[in-house]
Structures are given as C-alpha cells and as structure tokens.
Short mmCIF file of C-alpha atoms in Angstrom, two decimals:
data_model
loop_
_atom_site.label_atom_id
_atom_site.label_comp_id
_atom_site.label_asym_id
_atom_site.label_seq_id
_atom_site.Cartn_x
_atom_site.Cartn_y
_atom_site.Cartn_z
CA ALA A 11 -22.71 -16.26 -23.19
CA ALA A 12 -21.96 -19.48 -21.35
CA ALA A 13 -18.92 -21.44 -22.47
CA ALA A 14 -19.67 -24.67 -24.33
CA PRO A 15 -19.24 -27.72 -22.09
CA GLY A 16 -16.43 -30.16 -22.82
CA PRO A 17 -16.63 -33.94 -22.78
CA GLN A 18 -16.97 -34.12 -18.98
CA GLY A 19 -19.29 -31.15 -18.70
CA GLU A 20 -16.44 -28.68 -18.18
CA ALA A 21 -15.78 -25.68 -20.38
CA SER A 22 -13.46 -26.51 -23.28
CA PHE A 23 -10.04 -24.93 -23.47
CA GLY A 24 -10.97 -22.84 -26.52
CA ALA A 25 -14.24 -21.66 -24.99
CA SER A 26 -12.48 -20.68 -21.76
CA LEU A 27 -9.87 -18.75 -23.70
CA LEU A 28 -12.56 -16.92 -25.68
CA LEU A 29 -14.46 -16.07 -22.50
CA ALA A 30 -11.28 -14.69 -20.91
CA LEU A 31 -10.47 -12.56 -23.93
CA LYS A 32 -14.00 -11.18 -24.05
CA GLY A 33 -14.05 -10.27 -20.39
CA VAL A 34 -10.56 -8.96 -19.91
CA PHE A 35 -10.12 -6.97 -23.13
CA ALA A 36 -12.94 -4.79 -21.84
CA LEU A 37 -10.45 -3.48 -19.28
CA GLY A 38 -8.47 -1.87 -22.06
CA LEU A 39 -11.26 -1.26 -24.54
CA ILE A 40 -13.45 0.79 -22.23
CA PRO A 41 -10.98 3.71 -21.89
CA ALA A 42 -9.97 3.25 -25.53
CA LEU A 43 -13.59 3.61 -26.64
CA ALA A 44 -13.93 6.72 -24.52
CA VAL A 45 -10.93 8.22 -26.28
CA ALA A 46 -12.34 7.13 -29.65
CA VAL A 47 -15.59 8.98 -28.95
CA THR A 48 -13.55 12.08 -28.15
CA ALA A 49 -11.58 11.66 -31.38
CA VAL A 50 -14.76 11.39 -33.44
CA ARG A 51 -16.11 14.54 -31.85
CA GLN A 52 -12.84 16.35 -32.64
CA ALA A 53 -13.11 15.22 -36.25
CA PHE A 54 -16.07 17.55 -36.71
CA GLN A 55 -14.22 20.52 -35.27
CA LYS A 56 -12.33 23.00 -37.42
CA ASP A 57 -8.79 21.83 -36.63
CA PRO A 58 -8.78 18.24 -35.36
CA LEU A 59 -5.06 17.76 -36.03
CA PRO A 60 -2.33 19.80 -34.34
CA SER A 61 -0.74 22.29 -36.74
CA ALA A 62 2.54 21.98 -34.88
CA TRP A 63 3.90 19.60 -32.29
CA PRO A 64 3.72 19.95 -29.38
CA GLY A 65 0.43 21.67 -30.13
CA PRO A 66 -1.60 23.88 -27.79
CA VAL A 67 -3.57 21.84 -25.26
CA VAL A 68 -5.92 22.59 -22.41
CA SER A 69 -4.13 21.20 -19.39
CA MET A 70 -4.95 21.08 -15.69
CA ALA A 71 -1.25 21.08 -14.80
CA ALA A 72 0.02 23.81 -12.51
CA VAL A 73 3.42 24.96 -13.78
CA SER A 74 5.71 26.81 -11.42
CA SER A 75 8.67 28.53 -13.02
CA THR A 76 8.71 32.27 -12.36
CA THR A 77 8.17 32.75 -8.62
CA ASP A 78 10.93 34.85 -7.06
CA VAL A 79 13.17 34.51 -10.08
CA GLY A 80 14.85 37.85 -9.45
CA THR A 81 17.99 38.25 -11.47
CA ALA A 82 18.97 34.58 -11.38
CA GLU A 83 19.81 33.01 -14.72
CA PRO A 84 17.70 29.99 -15.64
CA LEU A 85 19.58 26.74 -15.10
CA ILE A 86 18.23 25.15 -18.28
CA THR A 87 19.99 25.56 -21.58
CA LYS A 88 18.02 26.65 -24.63
CA GLU A 89 19.28 23.88 -26.88
CA PRO A 90 19.83 20.18 -26.13
CA GLN A 91 23.45 19.30 -25.42
CA PRO A 92 25.25 16.65 -27.51
CA ALA A 93 24.44 13.06 -26.63
CA ILE A 94 26.80 11.08 -24.43
CA ILE A 95 29.67 9.56 -26.41
CA PRO A 96 30.64 6.72 -26.11
CA HIS A 97 27.04 5.59 -25.94
CA THR A 98 25.98 3.51 -22.93
CA ASN A 99 24.65 0.77 -25.21
CA THR A 100 28.18 0.16 -26.55
CA GLU A 101 29.54 -1.13 -23.23
CA GLY A 102 31.60 -4.22 -23.98
CA ASP A 103 31.51 -3.63 -27.76
CA LEU A 104 34.89 -2.19 -28.71
CA GLU A 105 34.15 -1.95 -32.44
CA LYS A 106 31.17 0.33 -31.90
CA ARG A 107 33.07 2.47 -29.39
CA ILE A 108 35.94 2.93 -31.86
CA ASP A 109 33.39 3.97 -34.50
CA GLN A 110 32.24 6.68 -32.09
CA GLY A 111 35.82 7.88 -31.86
CA ASN A 112 36.39 7.84 -28.14
CA ALA A 113 37.75 4.44 -27.13
CA GLY A 114 41.39 4.75 -28.16
CA GLY A 115 41.53 1.01 -28.77
CA ARG A 116 41.42 0.12 -25.06
CA ASP A 117 38.78 -2.26 -23.73
CA PRO A 118 38.46 -2.48 -19.92
CA TRP A 119 35.73 -5.11 -20.25
CA LYS A 120 38.13 -7.52 -21.99
CA GLU A 121 41.69 -6.53 -21.05
CA PRO A 122 43.08 -9.24 -18.73
CA GLN A 123 43.96 -6.92 -15.86
CA TRP A 124 40.46 -5.40 -15.68
CA LYS A 125 37.93 -7.86 -17.10
CA ASP A 126 37.42 -9.85 -13.87
CA MET A 127 37.79 -6.90 -11.51
CA LYS A 128 34.81 -5.13 -9.93
CA TRP A 129 35.89 -1.73 -11.15
CA THR A 130 33.83 1.41 -11.46
CA VAL A 131 34.43 4.93 -12.70
CA TYR A 132 33.53 7.96 -10.61
CA ARG A 133 34.14 11.49 -11.91
CA GLY A 134 36.80 10.41 -14.36
CA LYS A 135 38.72 8.12 -12.02
CA ALA A 136 38.61 4.32 -11.83
CA TYR A 137 38.29 2.49 -8.51
CA ASP A 138 38.25 -1.10 -7.32
CA LEU A 139 34.95 -1.73 -5.50
CA GLN A 140 35.86 -5.12 -4.06
CA PRO A 141 37.19 -3.89 -0.66
CA PHE A 142 33.88 -2.15 0.05
CA TYR A 143 31.55 -5.04 -0.76
CA ASP A 144 31.13 -6.27 2.79
CA ALA A 145 30.84 -2.74 4.21
CA HIS A 146 28.36 -1.07 1.85
CA PRO A 147 25.28 -0.03 3.90
CA GLY A 148 22.97 -0.53 0.92
CA GLY A 149 24.09 -4.11 0.37
CA ASN A 150 26.07 -5.86 -2.36
CA TRP A 151 23.05 -6.11 -4.64
CA LEU A 152 22.87 -2.31 -5.02
CA LEU A 153 26.64 -1.96 -5.29
CA ASN A 154 26.51 -4.44 -8.19
CA LEU A 155 24.76 -1.80 -10.29
CA ALA A 156 27.97 0.27 -10.29
CA VAL A 157 30.22 -2.56 -11.44
CA ARG A 158 32.07 -2.01 -14.75
CA ARG A 159 30.40 1.30 -15.62
CA ASP A 160 30.52 5.00 -14.76
CA CYS A 161 28.60 5.14 -11.50
CA THR A 162 28.58 8.94 -11.02
CA GLY A 163 24.90 9.44 -11.87
CA LEU A 164 23.80 6.61 -9.58
CA PHE A 165 26.22 7.46 -6.77
CA GLU A 166 25.37 11.15 -6.50
CA SER A 167 21.60 10.71 -6.77
CA TYR A 168 21.51 7.93 -4.17
CA HIS A 169 23.47 9.66 -1.38
CA LEU A 170 21.77 12.59 0.32
CA ARG A 171 24.91 13.36 2.34
CA LEU A 172 27.19 13.28 -0.67
CA GLU A 173 30.33 14.49 1.08
CA VAL A 174 30.15 11.54 3.51
CA ALA A 175 29.82 9.04 0.66
CA GLN A 176 32.63 10.70 -1.28
CA LYS A 177 34.99 10.20 1.67
CA GLN A 178 34.29 6.47 1.53
CA MET A 179 34.80 6.43 -2.23
CA GLY A 180 38.15 8.16 -1.77
CA LYS A 181 39.35 5.27 0.44
CA LEU A 182 38.97 2.72 -2.37
CA PRO A 183 42.03 1.63 -4.37
CA LEU A 184 42.61 3.94 -7.33
CA LEU A 185 43.34 2.08 -10.58
CA GLU A 186 46.30 3.44 -12.52
CA ASP A 187 46.54 3.23 -16.32
CA PHE A 188 42.84 2.45 -16.55
CA PRO A 189 41.23 3.45 -19.91
CA VAL A 190 38.59 5.77 -18.43
CA GLU A 191 37.97 7.37 -21.82
CA ALA A 192 36.50 4.07 -23.09
CA VAL A 193 33.75 4.04 -20.45
CA PRO A 194 30.52 5.91 -21.30
CA LYS A 195 30.22 8.93 -19.04
CA THR A 196 27.02 9.63 -17.09
CA PRO A 197 25.71 13.03 -15.96
CA TYR A 198 27.09 14.52 -12.74
CA PRO A 199 24.15 15.34 -10.41
CA GLY A 200 26.46 16.94 -7.85
CA ASP A 201 27.38 19.69 -10.31
CA SER A 202 23.81 21.01 -10.26
CA GLU A 203 23.46 24.13 -8.11
CA LEU A 204 19.71 23.56 -7.97
CA TYR A 205 20.19 19.99 -6.74
CA ARG A 206 22.61 21.06 -4.02
CA LYS A 207 20.19 23.70 -2.77
CA ILE A 208 17.31 21.22 -2.58
CA GLN A 209 19.53 18.66 -0.84
CA GLY A 210 20.63 21.24 1.69
CA ARG A 211 17.08 22.24 2.56
CA ILE A 212 16.00 18.61 2.94
CA LEU A 213 18.86 17.96 5.37
CA THR A 214 18.26 21.06 7.47
CA GLU A 215 14.44 21.20 7.39
CA LEU A 216 13.37 17.54 7.27
CA MET A 217 16.16 15.25 8.41
CA GLN A 218 17.74 17.00 11.39
CA ARG A 219 15.78 15.41 14.23
CA GLY A 220 15.22 11.91 12.98
CA GLY A 221 18.63 10.37 13.52
CA LYS A 222 20.70 8.22 11.21
CA GLY A 223 18.79 6.61 8.35
CA ILE A 224 15.61 8.66 8.76
CA GLN A 225 15.48 9.20 4.99
CA ARG A 226 14.61 5.51 4.46
CA ASN A 227 11.93 5.26 7.16
CA GLY A 228 8.18 5.77 6.99
CA SER A 229 6.85 3.66 4.11
CA MET A 230 6.87 0.19 5.63
CA ASP A 231 3.17 0.33 6.54
CA ALA A 232 2.26 0.82 2.88
CA ALA A 233 4.61 -1.96 1.76
CA LEU A 234 3.25 -4.48 4.28
CA THR A 235 -0.34 -3.53 3.43
CA THR A 236 0.17 -4.13 -0.29
CA THR A 237 2.18 -7.32 0.25
CA GLY A 238 -0.49 -8.69 2.59
CA SER A 239 -3.24 -7.80 0.11
CA PHE A 240 -1.38 -9.66 -2.65
CA PHE A 241 -1.15 -12.90 -0.67
CA ALA A 242 -4.75 -12.56 0.52
CA ALA A 243 -5.92 -12.13 -3.08
CA ALA A 244 -3.75 -15.12 -4.06
CA VAL A 245 -5.70 -17.28 -1.61
CA VAL A 246 -9.06 -16.03 -2.88
CA TYR A 247 -7.96 -16.61 -6.47
CA ALA A 248 -6.63 -20.12 -5.78
CA LEU A 249 -9.92 -21.14 -4.15
CA ASN A 250 -12.08 -19.64 -6.90
CA PRO A 251 -10.10 -18.90 -10.09
CA CYS A 252 -12.24 -16.81 -12.43
CA VAL A 253 -12.09 -13.50 -14.27
CA ALA A 254 -13.30 -11.50 -11.25
CA THR A 255 -10.77 -12.97 -8.80
CA GLY A 256 -8.09 -12.75 -11.50
CA VAL A 257 -8.75 -9.01 -11.84
CA LEU A 258 -8.56 -8.61 -8.06
CA PHE A 259 -5.34 -10.63 -7.95
CA GLY A 260 -3.90 -8.58 -10.81
CA LEU A 261 -4.72 -5.29 -9.10
CA THR A 262 -2.99 -6.37 -5.90
CA GLY A 263 -0.01 -7.64 -7.92
CA ALA A 264 0.27 -4.26 -9.64
CA TRP A 265 -0.16 -2.47 -6.31
CA CYS A 266 2.61 -4.59 -4.82
CA GLY A 267 4.76 -3.73 -7.83
CA MET A 268 4.35 -0.02 -7.15
CA VAL A 269 4.50 0.13 -3.37
CA THR A 270 6.67 -2.83 -2.34
CA GLN A 271 9.08 -3.96 -5.06
CA HIS A 272 9.72 -0.52 -6.57
CA PRO A 273 11.05 1.20 -3.43
CA GLY A 274 12.56 -2.07 -2.25
CA ASN A 275 14.71 -2.26 -5.38
CA HIS A 276 15.71 1.37 -4.84
CA GLY A 277 16.79 0.51 -1.29
CA SER A 278 14.42 3.11 0.18
CA LEU A 279 12.07 1.02 2.33
CA SER A 280 14.33 0.18 5.23
CA ASN A 281 17.74 0.82 6.80
CA TRP A 282 18.30 -2.94 6.73
CA GLU A 283 19.51 -3.92 3.30
CA TRP A 284 18.20 -7.49 3.64
CA VAL A 285 14.66 -6.13 4.15
CA ASN A 286 14.93 -4.05 0.97
CA ASN A 287 16.35 -7.05 -0.85
CA ILE A 288 13.56 -9.43 0.20
CA LEU A 289 10.77 -6.96 -0.49
CA GLY A 290 12.41 -6.11 -3.82
CA LEU A 291 12.08 -9.77 -4.77
CA MET A 292 8.31 -9.33 -4.67
CA ALA A 293 8.82 -8.04 -8.22
CA ASP A 294 9.56 -11.64 -9.24
CA LEU A 295 6.68 -13.13 -7.32
CA VAL A 296 4.11 -10.79 -8.91
CA GLY A 297 5.43 -11.44 -12.44
CA GLY A 298 8.45 -9.23 -13.13
CA SER A 299 12.09 -9.45 -12.12
CA GLY A 300 13.74 -7.40 -9.39
CA LEU A 301 17.18 -8.00 -10.89
CA CYS A 302 16.24 -6.92 -14.42
CA TRP A 303 14.26 -4.01 -13.00
CA GLN A 304 17.31 -2.70 -11.13
CA TYR A 305 19.30 -2.39 -14.35
CA HIS A 306 16.45 -1.33 -16.62
CA HIS A 307 14.97 1.16 -14.17
CA ASN A 308 17.78 2.38 -11.91
CA VAL A 309 20.67 2.39 -14.38
CA SER A 310 18.93 3.27 -17.66
CA HIS A 311 15.73 5.17 -16.86
CA HIS A 312 16.66 7.10 -13.73
CA VAL A 313 20.03 8.34 -14.89
CA HIS A 314 18.91 9.24 -18.43
CA CYS A 315 15.24 10.16 -17.99
CA ASN A 316 13.36 10.67 -21.29
CA ASP A 317 16.52 10.47 -23.38
CA GLU A 318 15.30 8.67 -26.49
CA MET A 319 18.66 6.96 -26.95
CA MET A 320 19.50 5.89 -23.39
CA ASP A 321 16.24 5.65 -21.43
CA GLU A 322 14.92 2.13 -21.97
CA ASP A 323 11.41 3.25 -21.02
CA VAL A 324 11.33 5.50 -24.10
CA TYR A 325 12.47 3.15 -26.84
CA SER A 326 11.64 -0.36 -25.59
CA ALA A 327 7.97 -0.05 -26.62
CA TYR A 328 8.89 0.92 -30.21
CA PRO A 329 7.66 0.15 -32.87
CA VAL A 330 4.34 -0.71 -31.20
CA LEU A 331 4.25 2.71 -29.54
CA ARG A 332 6.08 5.88 -30.49
CA LEU A 333 6.99 7.90 -27.38
CA ASP A 334 9.32 10.41 -29.05
CA ASP A 335 9.20 12.18 -32.40
CA ARG A 336 12.84 11.31 -33.07
CA MET A 337 11.69 7.75 -33.64
CA PRO A 338 10.56 7.02 -37.22
CA ALA A 339 6.80 7.29 -37.51
CA LYS A 340 4.78 4.32 -38.75
CA TRP A 341 1.38 4.74 -40.39
CA TYR A 342 -0.39 3.17 -37.43
CA HIS A 343 1.13 5.47 -34.82
CA LYS A 344 -1.50 8.10 -35.61
CA TYR A 345 -3.95 5.72 -33.93
CA GLN A 346 -1.77 4.78 -30.96
CA HIS A 347 -3.80 6.84 -28.48
CA LEU A 348 -6.71 4.53 -29.33
CA TYR A 349 -4.98 1.13 -29.25
CA MET A 350 -2.42 1.78 -26.50
CA PHE A 351 -4.70 0.70 -23.64
CA PRO A 352 -5.33 -2.78 -25.08
CA ALA A 353 -1.60 -2.97 -25.88
CA PHE A 354 -0.75 -2.16 -22.25
CA CYS A 355 -2.63 -5.30 -21.21
CA PHE A 356 0.19 -7.41 -22.64
CA MET A 357 2.98 -5.81 -20.59
CA HIS A 358 2.99 -8.65 -18.06
CA MET A 359 3.67 -11.21 -20.79
CA VAL A 360 6.30 -9.00 -22.43
CA PHE A 361 8.12 -8.51 -19.13
CA PHE A 362 7.89 -12.19 -18.25
CA LEU A 363 9.50 -13.30 -21.51
CA GLY A 364 11.86 -10.32 -21.73
CA ASP A 365 13.31 -11.09 -18.32
CA PHE A 366 14.42 -14.52 -19.52
CA LEU A 367 16.14 -12.90 -22.51
CA ALA A 368 17.83 -10.40 -20.21
CA ILE A 369 19.30 -12.97 -17.84
CA THR A 370 20.39 -15.10 -20.81
CA ASN A 371 22.04 -12.19 -22.64
CA LYS A 372 23.21 -10.56 -19.38
CA ARG A 373 21.71 -7.23 -20.35
CA THR A 374 18.38 -5.48 -20.50
CA GLU A 375 17.62 -3.33 -23.54
CA GLY A 376 19.09 -0.29 -21.80
CA ALA A 377 21.91 -1.57 -19.57
CA ALA A 378 24.47 -4.36 -19.44
CA MET A 379 24.09 -6.44 -16.26
CA HIS A 380 27.82 -6.45 -15.50
CA GLY A 381 27.43 -6.96 -11.75
CA ALA A 382 24.70 -9.61 -11.82
CA THR A 383 25.81 -12.90 -10.28
CA GLY A 384 24.85 -16.44 -11.22
CA LEU A 385 22.98 -16.74 -7.93
CA GLN A 386 20.91 -13.66 -8.71
CA ARG A 387 19.99 -15.01 -12.15
CA GLY A 388 19.09 -18.35 -10.60
CA ILE A 389 16.77 -16.63 -8.12
CA VAL A 390 15.01 -14.95 -11.04
CA VAL A 391 14.27 -18.32 -12.64
CA ALA A 392 13.16 -19.89 -9.33
CA LEU A 393 10.76 -17.06 -8.55
CA LYS A 394 9.39 -17.07 -12.09
CA VAL A 395 8.44 -20.69 -11.47
CA ALA A 396 6.90 -19.69 -8.12
CA HIS A 397 4.89 -16.96 -9.88
CA LEU A 398 3.52 -19.46 -12.38
CA GLY A 399 2.73 -21.76 -9.48
CA LEU A 400 0.59 -19.10 -7.82
CA LEU A 401 -1.03 -18.03 -11.08
CA ILE A 402 -1.65 -21.40 -12.74
CA GLY A 403 -0.11 -24.37 -10.93
CA LEU A 404 -1.81 -24.25 -7.51
CA PRO A 405 -5.30 -23.29 -8.79
CA ALA A 406 -5.08 -25.95 -11.52
CA TYR A 407 -4.09 -28.56 -8.93
CA LEU A 408 -6.98 -27.59 -6.67
CA HIS A 409 -9.53 -27.58 -9.48
CA GLY A 410 -8.12 -30.30 -11.70
CA SER A 411 -7.91 -28.34 -14.94
CA VAL A 412 -5.64 -25.73 -16.53
CA ALA A 413 -8.54 -24.71 -18.78
CA ALA A 414 -10.60 -23.77 -15.73
CA VAL A 415 -7.79 -21.52 -14.49
CA LEU A 416 -6.85 -19.84 -17.77
CA PRO A 417 -9.54 -17.10 -17.79
CA GLY A 418 -8.48 -15.93 -14.33
CA ALA A 419 -4.77 -16.12 -15.24
CA LEU A 420 -5.32 -13.97 -18.30
CA ALA A 421 -7.39 -11.56 -16.22
CA TYR A 422 -4.46 -11.25 -13.81
CA SER A 423 -1.99 -10.70 -16.65
CA PHE A 424 -4.03 -8.07 -18.49
CA THR A 425 -5.04 -6.20 -15.33
CA TRP A 426 -1.44 -6.16 -14.06
CA GLY A 427 -0.11 -4.85 -17.36
CA LEU A 428 -2.77 -2.19 -17.87
CA SER A 429 -2.52 -0.81 -14.34
CA LEU A 430 1.27 -0.61 -14.17
CA ALA A 431 1.71 0.70 -17.71
CA ILE A 432 -0.63 3.61 -17.10
CA LEU A 433 0.78 4.58 -13.71
CA PHE A 434 4.41 4.37 -14.83
CA ALA A 435 3.89 6.07 -18.20
CA VAL A 436 1.84 9.16 -17.40
CA SER A 437 4.46 11.07 -15.42
CA HIS A 438 7.01 11.26 -18.25
CA ASN A 439 4.81 11.45 -21.31
CA THR A 440 2.89 14.67 -21.71
CA ASN A 441 3.67 17.48 -24.13
CA ALA A 442 5.29 19.48 -21.31
CA GLN A 443 7.77 16.69 -20.51
CA LYS A 444 8.80 16.38 -24.16
CA ASP A 445 9.43 20.08 -24.87
CA GLN A 446 13.15 19.84 -25.57
CA SER A 447 13.65 23.59 -25.71
CA LEU A 448 13.58 23.27 -21.91
CA TRP A 449 15.95 20.31 -21.66
CA ALA A 450 19.33 20.54 -20.00
CA ARG A 451 20.60 17.19 -21.35
CA GLY A 452 23.77 16.68 -19.37
CA ASP A 453 24.31 20.34 -18.48
CA ASP A 454 22.19 20.21 -15.32
CA TRP A 455 21.04 16.76 -14.28
CA ALA A 456 18.50 17.94 -11.69
CA ALA A 457 16.86 20.36 -14.13
CA GLN A 458 16.70 17.56 -16.69
CA GLN A 459 14.91 15.29 -14.21
CA ILE A 460 12.45 18.01 -13.26
CA VAL A 461 11.44 19.11 -16.76
CA THR A 462 11.08 15.53 -18.03
CA SER A 463 8.84 14.43 -15.14
CA ALA A 464 5.57 15.53 -13.57
CA ASP A 465 3.91 15.14 -10.17
CA TRP A 466 0.22 14.55 -9.49
CA GLY A 467 -2.02 14.28 -6.45
CA GLY A 468 -1.14 14.68 -2.80
CA GLY A 469 -0.35 12.58 0.25
CA LEU A 470 -2.96 9.87 -0.31
CA ALA A 471 -1.94 9.33 -3.93
CA CYS A 472 1.70 9.15 -2.80
CA TRP A 473 0.87 6.48 -0.21
CA MET A 474 -1.23 4.47 -2.67
CA THR A 475 1.44 4.50 -5.39
CA GLY A 476 4.57 4.19 -3.26
CA GLY A 477 5.70 7.65 -4.36
CA LEU A 478 5.13 7.13 -8.10
CA SER A 479 2.63 9.98 -8.15
CA LEU A 480 5.36 12.42 -7.10
CA GLN A 481 7.69 11.40 -9.90
CA VAL A 482 9.77 14.59 -9.93
CA VAL A 483 10.69 14.10 -6.29
CA HIS A 484 11.29 10.39 -6.80
CA HIS A 485 13.69 10.99 -9.69
CA LEU A 486 15.67 13.51 -7.71
CA PHE A 487 15.82 11.32 -4.58
CA PRO A 488 15.17 7.65 -5.43
CA ALA A 489 16.80 6.40 -2.21
CA ILE A 490 14.55 8.46 0.10
CA SER A 491 11.34 6.92 1.44
CA ALA A 492 8.13 8.05 -0.23
CA TYR A 493 6.90 9.03 3.24
CA HIS A 494 8.97 12.24 2.89
CA TYR A 495 7.94 13.05 -0.69
CA PRO A 496 5.01 15.43 0.01
CA ALA A 497 7.22 17.64 2.18
CA ILE A 498 10.09 17.46 -0.32
CA ARG A 499 7.68 18.39 -3.12
CA ASN A 500 7.07 21.75 -1.48
CA ILE A 501 10.82 22.42 -1.32
CA VAL A 502 11.31 21.38 -4.95
CA GLU A 503 8.49 23.64 -6.13
CA GLU A 504 9.88 26.63 -4.22
CA GLU A 505 13.44 26.16 -5.46
CA CYS A 506 12.29 25.63 -9.04
CA GLY A 507 10.40 28.89 -8.83
CA LYS A 508 13.53 30.71 -7.67
CA ALA A 509 15.70 29.14 -10.38
CA GLY A 510 13.24 29.59 -13.25
CA VAL A 511 12.92 25.84 -13.84
CA PRO A 512 9.42 24.71 -14.88
CA TYR A 513 7.91 22.35 -12.32
CA VAL A 514 4.64 20.63 -13.27
CA HIS A 515 2.03 19.33 -10.83
CA TYR A 516 -1.41 17.93 -11.68
CA PRO A 517 -4.25 17.87 -9.14
CA HIS A 518 -5.12 14.20 -9.68
CA LEU A 519 -4.54 11.14 -11.89
CA GLY A 520 -7.42 11.96 -14.23
CA ALA A 521 -5.86 15.29 -15.14
CA ILE A 522 -2.44 13.91 -16.07
CA LEU A 523 -4.03 10.88 -17.79
CA LYS A 524 -5.93 13.26 -20.07
CA ASP A 525 -2.70 15.05 -21.03
CA PHE A 526 -1.00 11.68 -21.53
CA VAL A 527 -3.64 10.64 -24.07
CA ILE A 528 -3.31 14.01 -25.84
CA PHE A 529 0.46 13.59 -26.01
CA MET A 530 0.21 10.08 -27.41
CA ARG A 531 -2.13 11.38 -30.09
CA ASP A 532 0.16 14.29 -30.94
CA VAL A 533 3.44 12.40 -31.00
CA GLY A 534 1.86 9.64 -33.08
CA ARG A 535 1.03 12.23 -35.75
CA ALA A 536 4.18 14.35 -35.44
CA PRO A 537 6.69 14.46 -38.33
CA ASP A 538 10.02 12.73 -37.88
CA ARG A 539 12.75 14.75 -36.23
CA SER A 540 16.37 13.62 -36.48
CA SER A 541 18.06 12.33 -33.36
CA THR A 542 21.28 13.68 -31.93
CA CYS A 543 23.14 10.44 -32.62
CA PRO A 544 22.40 7.08 -34.27
CA LEU A 545 21.31 4.19 -32.07
CA PRO A 546 24.20 1.75 -31.78
#
C-alpha cells in the first residue's frame, strides 16, 4: 500500500515508518514463519518436546573424535572444572573479590603504586608493559587489551611462535610485592598438549617457506572487496534511499563487519599494525565500535568461549534470549526459536546504544576497558557521528527530508543486525557445543575452544565470512589470517581425531543453521540447571 501523502505531497513521517516496519520485518519473519510451520507439524507428532536436554537430533554435522586414538587418554575432563575465582567481572571491585575469598585485601587497581601503571599479569607474575609500548609489533592498541589484567589467555593464543614472544615478555620489568592473587586468572593455552601439537604442525607444514609475518598475509583481497562494496552501496543508498537500497547497504555493512573489521581488530589482516588499526575502525563506520569490540570479543568471548559466566556473547542477550540452561528460564523462552529472528534485527540499535554506555562506564558487559585511552573513546564518538551521517544525514540533505530516508535507514539497521547475529551465533550454539560432559573448562584451553565451537563450509565460505565459518580454527588462532584457515582445519581435524577430542564440521550454513534453531528450541524449554558460581 502506498504511503499517505503529507502536506507537500510527500509521505508523512508516520506512514514512512509504518512502510519501513512492514517491509523490513519480513526479513526476520520469513525464516521465523518457516520455523513456526515446522513447529506446528511437530506438534502432531508423538513426542514434540525433548524428553531430556540436549535431546536427540538429526544433524548433518560430521564429528571427528575417534580416528587413530590408540591408547592416548582423551584430553577432555568428564566433569566441568570449578569456575575462575576471583571472577573476571569483579576487576576493580575489591568488596566483591573479598567476598569470593581470594583478594587478601589488596587492590592493584587502586593502590597508589599500581593504579596508574600499565601492569599485566602473565603466568602468575606481574610485569610493567610501558617499556614495550613503542616496540610491540601488533601496535599499542592491541597491547592495551592486556593492561591491568591477566593476559595469559590472550598472549598465548595470539603468538604462534610462543617461545619468541616469551623471551620478549621476560625482558620486561618484574613487579615485586604485586598482589597477583587479587587478579582474576585466565586459562593457560600453552599448557595444552593438543594446542602445542597443532601449533607445531602449522609452523612446519604451512609457515616454513613464507618468511616473517606470513601468518597475517592472504586476506587483504577479501577485506578490500568488502570495504569497497560498502562505500559503493553507500553511494547508491545516498542517491536513492529506500528499503531496497537500505537492505543492500545493510548487507554490505554486515559483510564489512565480518571480513574487514573483525580480522582487523584481531590484528590478522596485515603485518603493518596501522593497516589493521584503520581497517578495524570500519566497525565504527558500519555501526559498531572497534574499541568496544576488542574488549567484548577478544578479552571476554575468545578467552572464555561459551562460559555462561564470563563469555559476554552468552549472557548479554538475556533475558530476551536464553543461550544456556544455567540461566533462569522465563515462560517466553519456549518460543524463542520463533521470535529470535525478528529480535536479531534490533542488534544494530542495541550495539549502537550499548557502545555509548561502554565508553561512558569504561567497560563492556564482559570486560573492563582498563587500557582504553581518551583518544580511543573520542574516535568512537566521532565515527558514530560519521555513521549516522552516512545512514541519515547525507541522504536527508540530498533529498530534503529525514522522513524520506527513515525507511531505508531502518532497512539497513534490521538487515545488518539479522545478518551478523545469525552468522556469529550459529557456530557456538548447537546442542553439540553445549554438551558440558565434554567441556574441559580451564583444564585444557584448546579442547575447550574446540568442543564449544563448530566449523561449516569450505574455502569459499571462509573467504566470504572472513574466517567466521571456520570458527574452531579462528578461536584457536585468532591472529592468523583466514587465508590459512582451510589448511589449518585439516590439521585440527587430524589432531583432534588422535587425541579423542570431538571436532564438529557442517557441510554448509543451512545445516548448522538448522541445528542452531533446534538448540534454541531445546534450551528455551530446558529446566533450570544451577551454575558453578553466582554472577557478581
């Protein structure tokens, strides 16, 4: 239906808003309706509800876990290990750390001799990072993530040649009388025998002939393609802002978020840190925040994957969505597999507003932003304004009306949110990734990453998603270019088979998306299960 004309023959603001909502909600409602039809059909079957959770499902995933096991003992413990104490969310809150019984009354975030120092903790020892700031190959902006926290999980997962990096760490000033026990401890990836074996094979089989820095080369063509497509779509949208061009613009923004900003903010696109830094800032221009993403994604999610207490990706969507059965169930969660797609459409708005809260409070939901500078926070604000200029300001100036631009802007927002939410969520949220009888939880970091993630597709999917499709490989080696992921995947699968660690690979996106929907249905209906420790 045509929008009602306003006083000057233009569509009224309300009519334009209604038209946008009608057109764009279809993006989320179409897959939701498809799932609803499936649910209705299941209602007429004998057992539409799972008798136990995780329940039996028909999955297209290929699980490798028993090839050439021999007499080797599985690396995964049978029961989850105790949660990390002190909890990472209690950084800078002495009262809560004392309640958890591990702080001893010392507070390195507030004690005069430490509070202004760029200290970090690595394997139980405290170091002053300041002397290395100008020499760090990855740039100051990545080194900032280690400031005033235990950096072991980040440090050992970001350096393929760990012994070389450890020599540099050993040259830093060691801080005496530092209250290390007050700092929440992260897992130690270097203690994993499986991880060391995979690292060794990558170095000898894939990285020998490429020279220094080869691990970060190979993905620039994908990054430049997606970045170019985003700016091209921005021009098309500015000249003709409507729902169709808004959807196109949103798709390229989401694509840029996957292929350009994501590896850029991991430092894996280029050997030049300034290139990674600039391309990482595309997160801000497409509607997110590279700075907030670094803390939320690198510090919280990557180090503590699928931990319901420390992985921000698990608990930040609650109570709208329940991604773990240790979260209290609400009555509406049993329908979350039906309403989650429309809910995903709002992720762009949630991120946009949440980023302002993060830079104001100096923390994301999952990590304190101890190392973030005032300049970095100022850049976030400036690029947020630039994003709004591309999305609303410039088109409104060219066409003389915000109302004329609003349908296309909402189309961008909803398309961006739906696309990114699906592609980031599927690889950690199937019944296989939530089977905690397989979890290592601190005992073997690499095994934990592998069993809580899943890969899908092949080389083309890897190129199109910037490596997100091969999520197991990405979590093990976030600082390696996605160009190498297909070859690394083969090594990971072989070594998992030898060690008896389940490795899951789906043939394509449709297969893992199906299991994702099944999981969301099952976990929404699952009874509450107590957590290992209360959320601070």
